[in-house]
Coordinates of C-alpha atoms and ligand atoms in Angstrom, one line a residue:
M1 CA 0.0 0.0 0.0
T2 CA 1.2 3.6 -0.7
V3 CA 0.4 6.3 1.8
L4 CA 0.8 9.9 0.7
V5 CA 1.6 12.2 3.6
T6 CA 1.3 15.9 2.9
G7 CA 3.1 18.4 5.2
G8 CA 5.4 15.6 6.3
A9 CA 8.4 17.9 6.8
G10 CA 6.5 19.7 9.6
F11 CA 6.1 18.7 13.2
I12 CA 3.3 16.2 13.4
G13 CA 3.7 15.0 9.7
S14 CA 7.3 14.0 10.3
N15 CA 6.5 12.2 13.5
F16 CA 3.8 10.4 11.6
I17 CA 6.2 9.3 8.8
F18 CA 8.7 7.9 11.4
H19 CA 5.8 6.0 13.1
Q20 CA 4.5 4.6 9.8
L21 CA 7.9 3.4 8.5
E22 CA 8.3 1.6 11.8
A23 CA 4.8 0.2 12.3
H24 CA 4.1 -0.7 8.7
P25 CA 7.4 -1.7 7.0
E26 CA 5.3 -3.2 4.2
D27 CA 3.9 0.2 3.1
R28 CA 5.5 2.8 0.9
I29 CA 5.4 6.4 2.2
V30 CA 5.5 9.4 -0.1
C31 CA 5.8 12.8 1.4
L32 CA 4.7 15.9 -0.4
D33 CA 5.7 19.2 1.2
K34 CA 6.1 22.8 0.0
L35 CA 8.9 23.4 2.6
T36 CA 7.4 26.7 3.9
Y37 CA 9.2 28.4 6.8
A38 CA 7.7 25.5 9.0
G39 CA 8.9 22.6 6.8
N40 CA 12.4 21.4 7.4
L41 CA 14.2 18.8 5.3
S42 CA 16.8 18.1 7.9
T43 CA 13.9 16.7 10.1
L44 CA 13.5 13.9 7.5
Q45 CA 17.2 13.3 7.1
S46 CA 17.2 9.9 8.8
V47 CA 14.6 8.5 6.4
M48 CA 15.6 10.2 3.1
D49 CA 17.5 7.1 1.9
H50 CA 14.9 4.6 3.3
P51 CA 13.9 2.3 0.4
S52 CA 10.2 2.7 1.2
F53 CA 10.3 6.5 1.3
R54 CA 10.1 9.3 -1.3
F55 CA 10.1 13.0 -0.7
V56 CA 8.6 15.4 -3.2
K57 CA 8.8 19.2 -2.9
A58 CA 5.4 20.6 -4.1
D59 CA 2.5 22.8 -3.0
I60 CA -0.8 21.1 -2.4
C61 CA -2.5 24.0 -4.1
D62 CA -0.5 23.3 -7.3
R63 CA -3.0 21.0 -9.1
E64 CA -0.7 20.0 -11.9
A65 CA 2.0 19.0 -9.5
V66 CA -0.5 17.1 -7.3
D67 CA -2.0 15.3 -10.3
R68 CA 1.5 14.4 -11.6
L69 CA 2.4 12.8 -8.3
F70 CA -0.9 10.9 -8.2
E71 CA -0.2 9.6 -11.7
E72 CA 3.2 8.4 -10.6
E73 CA 2.4 7.0 -7.2
H74 CA -1.3 6.1 -7.2
P75 CA -1.6 6.5 -3.4
D76 CA -4.1 4.3 -1.7
I77 CA -4.4 6.5 1.4
V78 CA -3.8 10.3 1.6
V79 CA -3.2 11.9 5.0
N80 CA -3.4 15.7 4.8
F81 CA -1.2 17.4 7.4
A82 CA -0.2 20.2 5.1
A83 CA -1.4 23.5 6.5
E84 CA -0.5 26.9 7.8
S85 CA -0.7 26.1 11.5
H86 CA 0.1 29.0 13.7
V87 CA -2.8 31.1 15.1
D88 CA -0.7 34.3 15.6
R89 CA 0.5 34.3 12.0
S90 CA -3.1 33.9 10.8
I91 CA -4.1 37.0 12.8
E92 CA -1.3 38.9 11.0
N93 CA -2.0 37.5 7.5
P94 CA -5.2 35.4 6.9
G95 CA -4.9 35.0 3.1
I96 CA -2.3 32.2 2.9
F97 CA -4.3 30.2 5.5
L98 CA -7.4 30.3 3.3
E99 CA -5.3 29.4 0.3
T100 CA -3.4 26.4 1.8
N101 CA -5.9 25.1 4.3
I102 CA -9.0 25.3 2.2
M103 CA -8.1 25.5 -1.5
G104 CA -5.2 23.1 -0.9
T105 CA -7.5 20.6 0.7
A106 CA -9.9 20.9 -2.2
A107 CA -7.0 20.3 -4.8
L108 CA -6.0 17.2 -2.9
M109 CA -9.5 15.8 -2.7
D110 CA -10.1 16.5 -6.5
A111 CA -7.0 14.4 -7.2
C112 CA -8.3 11.7 -4.9
R113 CA -11.6 11.7 -6.9
K114 CA -9.8 11.6 -10.2
F115 CA -7.4 8.8 -9.5
G116 CA -9.3 7.0 -6.8
V117 CA -8.2 6.3 -3.2
T118 CA -9.4 4.0 -0.4
R119 CA -9.1 6.9 2.1
F120 CA -8.6 10.6 2.3
H121 CA -7.9 11.6 5.9
Q122 CA -8.0 15.3 7.0
V123 CA -5.9 16.2 10.0
S124 CA -8.0 18.8 11.7
T125 CA -8.0 20.5 15.1
D126 CA -10.1 21.0 18.2
E127 CA -9.9 24.7 17.5
V128 CA -12.8 24.3 15.1
Y129 CA -15.1 24.0 18.1
G130 CA -14.1 27.5 19.5
D131 CA -13.5 27.6 23.2
L132 CA -15.0 26.6 26.5
P133 CA -15.4 28.6 29.7
L134 CA -12.7 28.3 32.3
D135 CA -15.2 27.8 35.1
R136 CA -17.1 24.8 33.6
P137 CA -14.7 21.8 33.8
D138 CA -17.7 19.5 33.1
L139 CA -17.9 20.8 29.5
L140 CA -15.8 19.0 26.8
F141 CA -15.8 19.1 23.0
T142 CA -17.5 16.1 21.4
E143 CA -17.8 15.3 17.7
T144 CA -21.3 16.9 17.7
T145 CA -20.2 20.2 19.3
P146 CA -21.1 22.9 16.8
L147 CA -18.2 24.5 14.8
H148 CA -17.7 28.0 16.3
T149 CA -14.3 29.4 15.3
S150 CA -12.3 32.3 16.7
S151 CA -9.2 32.9 14.5
P152 CA -8.6 33.0 10.8
Y153 CA -6.6 29.8 11.3
S154 CA -9.4 27.9 13.0
S155 CA -11.9 29.2 10.5
S156 CA -9.8 28.0 7.6
K157 CA -9.6 24.5 9.2
A158 CA -13.3 24.5 9.8
G159 CA -13.9 25.5 6.2
A160 CA -11.8 22.6 5.1
D161 CA -13.7 20.2 7.4
L162 CA -17.0 21.3 5.9
L163 CA -15.6 20.7 2.4
V164 CA -14.4 17.3 3.3
M165 CA -17.8 16.3 4.6
A166 CA -19.3 17.7 1.4
Y167 CA -17.0 15.6 -0.8
Y168 CA -18.0 12.6 1.3
R169 CA -21.7 13.2 0.9
T170 CA -21.7 14.5 -2.7
Y171 CA -19.0 12.4 -4.4
H172 CA -18.8 9.5 -1.9
L173 CA -15.1 10.2 -1.4
P174 CA -14.1 7.9 1.4
C175 CA -13.1 10.5 4.0
T176 CA -12.3 10.7 7.7
I177 CA -11.5 13.7 9.8
S178 CA -9.6 13.8 13.1
R179 CA -9.7 16.8 15.5
C180 CA -6.9 16.7 17.9
S181 CA -5.9 18.9 20.9
N182 CA -2.5 20.6 21.4
N183 CA 0.5 18.4 20.5
Y184 CA 4.0 18.6 21.9
G185 CA 7.1 16.6 21.3
P186 CA 10.2 16.4 19.1
Y187 CA 10.5 18.6 16.0
Q188 CA 7.9 21.2 16.9
F189 CA 8.7 24.6 15.4
P190 CA 9.9 27.0 18.0
E191 CA 7.1 29.5 17.4
K192 CA 4.7 27.3 19.4
L193 CA 4.4 27.6 23.2
I194 CA 6.4 24.7 24.5
P195 CA 9.4 24.8 22.2
L196 CA 9.5 28.6 22.3
M197 CA 9.7 28.6 26.1
I198 CA 12.3 25.9 26.1
A199 CA 14.5 27.7 23.6
N200 CA 14.1 31.1 25.3
A201 CA 14.8 29.7 28.7
L202 CA 17.9 27.9 27.5
N203 CA 19.0 31.3 26.1
D204 CA 18.1 33.1 29.3
K205 CA 15.6 35.2 27.3
P206 CA 12.2 36.5 28.6
L207 CA 9.4 34.0 28.5
P208 CA 6.4 35.9 26.9
V209 CA 3.2 34.7 28.5
Y210 CA 0.1 36.1 26.8
G211 CA -2.5 37.9 29.1
E212 CA -2.5 36.4 32.5
G213 CA -1.4 32.9 31.4
K214 CA -4.7 31.4 32.6
N215 CA -5.8 30.0 29.2
V216 CA -6.0 26.2 29.2
R217 CA -5.0 23.7 26.6
D218 CA -5.3 19.9 26.5
W219 CA -1.8 18.6 25.8
L220 CA -1.1 15.3 23.9
Y221 CA 2.3 13.8 23.2
V222 CA 2.7 13.7 19.4
E223 CA 3.3 10.0 19.1
D224 CA -0.1 9.3 20.6
H225 CA -1.7 11.5 18.0
C226 CA 0.2 9.6 15.3
K227 CA -1.0 6.3 16.7
A228 CA -4.6 7.6 16.7
I229 CA -4.4 8.7 13.0
D230 CA -2.9 5.3 12.1
L231 CA -5.9 3.6 13.7
I232 CA -8.4 5.9 12.0
I233 CA -7.0 5.5 8.5
R234 CA -7.0 1.7 8.8
K235 CA -10.0 0.9 11.0
G236 CA -12.1 4.1 11.2
R237 CA -15.5 4.4 9.5
V238 CA -15.7 6.6 6.5
G239 CA -17.7 9.8 6.8
E240 CA -16.8 10.0 10.5
V241 CA -15.1 12.6 12.7
Y242 CA -12.9 11.4 15.5
N243 CA -11.8 13.7 18.4
I244 CA -8.3 13.0 19.8
G245 CA -7.2 14.2 23.2
G246 CA -5.5 13.1 26.4
H247 CA -7.6 14.5 29.2
N248 CA -4.6 16.6 30.1
E249 CA -5.7 20.2 30.6
M250 CA -3.1 22.7 31.8
A251 CA -3.0 26.5 32.2
N252 CA -0.2 28.1 30.1
I253 CA 1.5 29.6 33.1
D254 CA 1.8 26.2 34.8
I255 CA 3.5 24.8 31.7
V256 CA 5.9 27.7 31.6
R257 CA 6.7 27.3 35.3
L258 CA 7.2 23.6 34.8
I259 CA 9.7 24.2 32.0
C260 CA 11.6 26.7 34.3
R261 CA 11.8 24.1 37.0
E262 CA 12.9 21.3 34.7
L263 CA 15.6 23.5 33.2
G264 CA 16.7 25.0 36.5
K265 CA 15.9 28.5 35.2
P266 CA 14.4 31.3 37.4
E267 CA 10.7 32.2 37.1
S268 CA 11.8 35.8 36.9
L269 CA 12.3 35.2 33.2
I270 CA 8.5 35.0 32.9
T271 CA 7.2 38.2 31.3
Y272 CA 3.5 38.9 30.8
V273 CA 2.8 40.4 27.4
G274 CA -0.3 41.7 25.5
D275 CA -2.9 39.0 24.9
R276 CA -3.6 37.3 21.6
K277 CA -6.5 38.9 19.8
G278 CA -9.6 36.7 20.2
H279 CA -7.6 34.4 22.5
D280 CA -9.5 31.1 23.1
L281 CA -9.9 30.4 26.8
R282 CA -10.0 26.7 27.1
Y283 CA -9.9 23.6 24.9
A284 CA -10.8 20.1 26.2
I285 CA -11.5 17.0 24.2
D286 CA -13.8 14.1 25.0
P287 CA -12.1 11.2 23.3
A288 CA -14.8 8.6 24.2
K289 CA -15.6 7.9 20.5
I290 CA -12.1 6.9 19.4
H291 CA -11.6 5.0 22.6
G292 CA -14.9 3.1 22.3
E293 CA -14.7 2.4 18.5
L294 CA -11.0 1.9 17.9
G295 CA -9.6 1.2 21.4
W296 CA -7.3 4.2 21.3
L297 CA -6.0 5.7 24.6
P298 CA -3.1 8.1 25.1
E299 CA 0.0 6.2 26.3
T300 CA 2.4 9.0 27.4
M301 CA 1.7 10.8 30.7
F302 CA 2.4 14.5 30.5
A303 CA 5.1 14.3 33.2
D304 CA 7.0 11.8 31.1
G305 CA 6.3 13.4 27.7
I306 CA 7.4 16.9 28.8
R307 CA 10.7 15.5 30.2
K308 CA 11.3 13.6 27.0
T309 CA 10.5 16.7 25.0
I310 CA 12.9 18.9 27.0
R311 CA 15.6 16.3 26.7
W312 CA 15.1 16.2 22.9
Y313 CA 15.5 20.0 22.6
L314 CA 18.6 19.8 24.8
D315 CA 20.0 17.0 22.6
H316 CA 19.1 18.6 19.3
K317 CA 20.2 22.2 19.8
S318 CA 21.6 22.5 16.3
W319 CA 18.1 21.7 14.8
W320 CA 16.3 24.6 16.5
E321 CA 19.3 27.0 16.8
E322 CA 19.5 27.0 13.0
I323 CA 15.8 27.8 12.8
I324 CA 15.8 30.6 15.3
S325 CA 19.0 32.2 13.8
G326 CA 17.3 32.8 10.4
E327 CA 14.1 34.5 9.3
Y328 CA 12.6 33.6 12.7
Q329 CA 14.4 36.6 14.2
T330 CA 12.4 39.0 12.1
Y331 CA 9.2 37.1 12.9
Y332 CA 10.0 37.2 16.6
E333 CA 10.8 40.9 16.6
R334 CA 7.5 41.6 14.7
M335 CA 5.4 39.5 17.0
Y336 CA 7.0 40.2 20.4
G337 CA 8.9 43.5 19.9
N338 CA 6.2 45.9 21.0
R339 CA 3.9 43.5 22.8
Ligands
NAD1 P1 3.6 22.6 11.0 O1 3.4 24.0 10.8 O2 4.7 22.1 11.9 O3 3.9 21.8 9.6 C1 3.1 22.1 8.5 C2 3.8 21.5 7.3 O4 3.0 21.7 6.1 C3 5.2 22.1 7.0 O5 6.1 21.1 6.7 C4 5.0 23.0 5.7 O6 6.1 23.1 4.9 C5 3.8 22.2 5.0 N1 3.0 23.0 4.2 C6 2.5 24.2 4.4 N2 1.8 24.7 3.4 C7 1.9 23.8 2.4 C8 1.4 23.7 1.1 N3 0.7 24.6 0.5 N4 1.7 22.6 0.4 C9 2.5 21.6 0.9 N5 3.0 21.6 2.1 C10 2.7 22.7 2.9 O7 2.2 22.0 11.5 P2 1.9 20.9 12.6 O8 1.9 21.4 13.9 O9 2.7 19.7 12.3 O10 0.4 20.5 12.1 C11 0.1 19.6 11.1 C12 -1.4 19.5 11.0 O11 -2.0 19.1 12.2 C13 -2.1 20.8 10.6 O12 -3.1 20.6 9.6 C14 -2.7 21.4 11.9 O13 -3.8 22.1 11.6 C15 -3.0 20.1 12.6 N6 -3.0 20.1 14.0 C16 -1.9 20.6 14.7 C17 -1.9 20.5 16.1 C18 -0.7 21.0 16.9 O14 -0.8 21.0 18.1 N7 0.4 21.3 16.3 C19 -3.0 20.0 16.8 C20 -4.1 19.5 16.1 C21 -4.1 19.6 14.7
DAU2 O1 -5.5 22.9 19.7 C1 -4.8 22.5 18.6 C2 -4.0 23.7 18.1 O2 -2.9 23.9 19.0 C3 -3.5 23.4 16.6 O3 -4.6 23.4 15.8 C4 -2.6 24.6 16.2 O4 -2.0 24.3 14.9 C5 -1.5 24.7 17.2 O5 -0.6 25.8 16.9 C6 -2.0 24.9 18.6 O6 -2.7 26.2 18.7 P1 -2.5 27.1 20.0 O7 -2.8 28.5 19.7 O8 -3.2 26.5 21.2 O9 -0.9 26.9 20.3 P2 0.3 27.9 20.7 O10 1.4 27.0 21.0 O11 0.4 29.0 19.7 O12 -0.3 28.5 22.0 C7 -0.6 27.7 23.1 C8 -1.1 28.7 24.2 O13 0.0 29.4 24.7 C9 -2.1 29.7 23.8 O14 -3.1 29.9 24.8 C10 -1.3 31.0 23.5 C11 -0.2 30.8 24.6 N1 1.1 31.4 24.2 C12 1.7 31.1 23.0 C13 2.9 31.6 22.6 C14 3.5 31.2 21.3 C15 1.8 32.3 25.0 O15 1.3 32.6 26.1 N2 3.0 32.8 24.6 C16 3.5 32.5 23.4 O16 4.6 33.1 23.1

């Protein structure tokens, strides 16, 4: 079987490729990635020469390139990770989010219709449900929670989800969607909360916490997300949405304090900065459906996962130091300079 993984040079896509090559050595994996600022070929270095792996640099919005690849590879399963993924960047510049996240998904699904696949899987996010109040711990997102987005990023992901369901109903394209909570782990781009705080703390730089740091996210170790997607593409029911999350809610400030403790850095590095516009208060996933239907449960406890993650960033300094020494500096200044 051939599995086409789009966005595989990014954080979750690369972890998914590593997992697939190990868990399913009989399958061929083709990665299509545009290599935007968030895609990094060095991440895939260890598998570039793997006999069951092929990397292709292309844009999912480029229909000719996508069709060409489908003609060559005839993928059985397509897993779409390719996206603009950072909320703050979407607030600055929504256009590219609509282009990649919605139009790109449409281009991929049209190729799937033209060439035929057994599954198109859309990697979506819990952010499509909007947010939950901080004082109602009893409320969780289920698959039937209405879509109610806050940012251009989450709106573009919700738009893509609606399109996926439309392709399922109208064209009977065999689709599934997963909506996962916040991931953490190796190879996450240092614009996101956990790697940004680790990198800044290691460089004794201020740790910029938005607002009062009370916003809550539901953290899941990336490998657990990859295992959930693997189950869905092989055993999940077409036309279904599956929520993925680890019942691991934490306030941002508690994560930042934990990172300070683990790295032996003073909490005086913590700096409260202006809040994100439209900042979602709380995300919390009810994973009962994927647990009940597919037997999935998170395997990595947060206490272990965060230690493994910090260890990984300590052991792979050259990977993130190269990133933060380039264009990232301009981004950082723009985003945090006058905050
Ligand atoms: P990421 O930003 O680390 O990686 C995105 C990858 O997509 C990069 O390699 C980039 O080069 C590639 N890409 C971007 N535009 C492209 C295009 N037009 N054509 C081809 N490739 C393109 O993102 P991530 O955190 O790994 O997220 C992957 C997916 O998972 C996204 O769809 C995101 O919405 C979803 N998701 C992320 C999280 C999370 O916590 N990070 C949680 C739930 C869902
Ligand atoms: O919930 C899933 C989503 O999780 C994914 O769909 C997104 O692709 C992914 O980026 C992530 O979105 P968040 O906005 O939750 O993640 P981020 O790491 O940007 O921020 C996490 C929280 O930390 C959020 O409340 C904002 C806050 N934050 C973030 C940064 C970068 C800070 O306080 N300071 C920061 O510098």
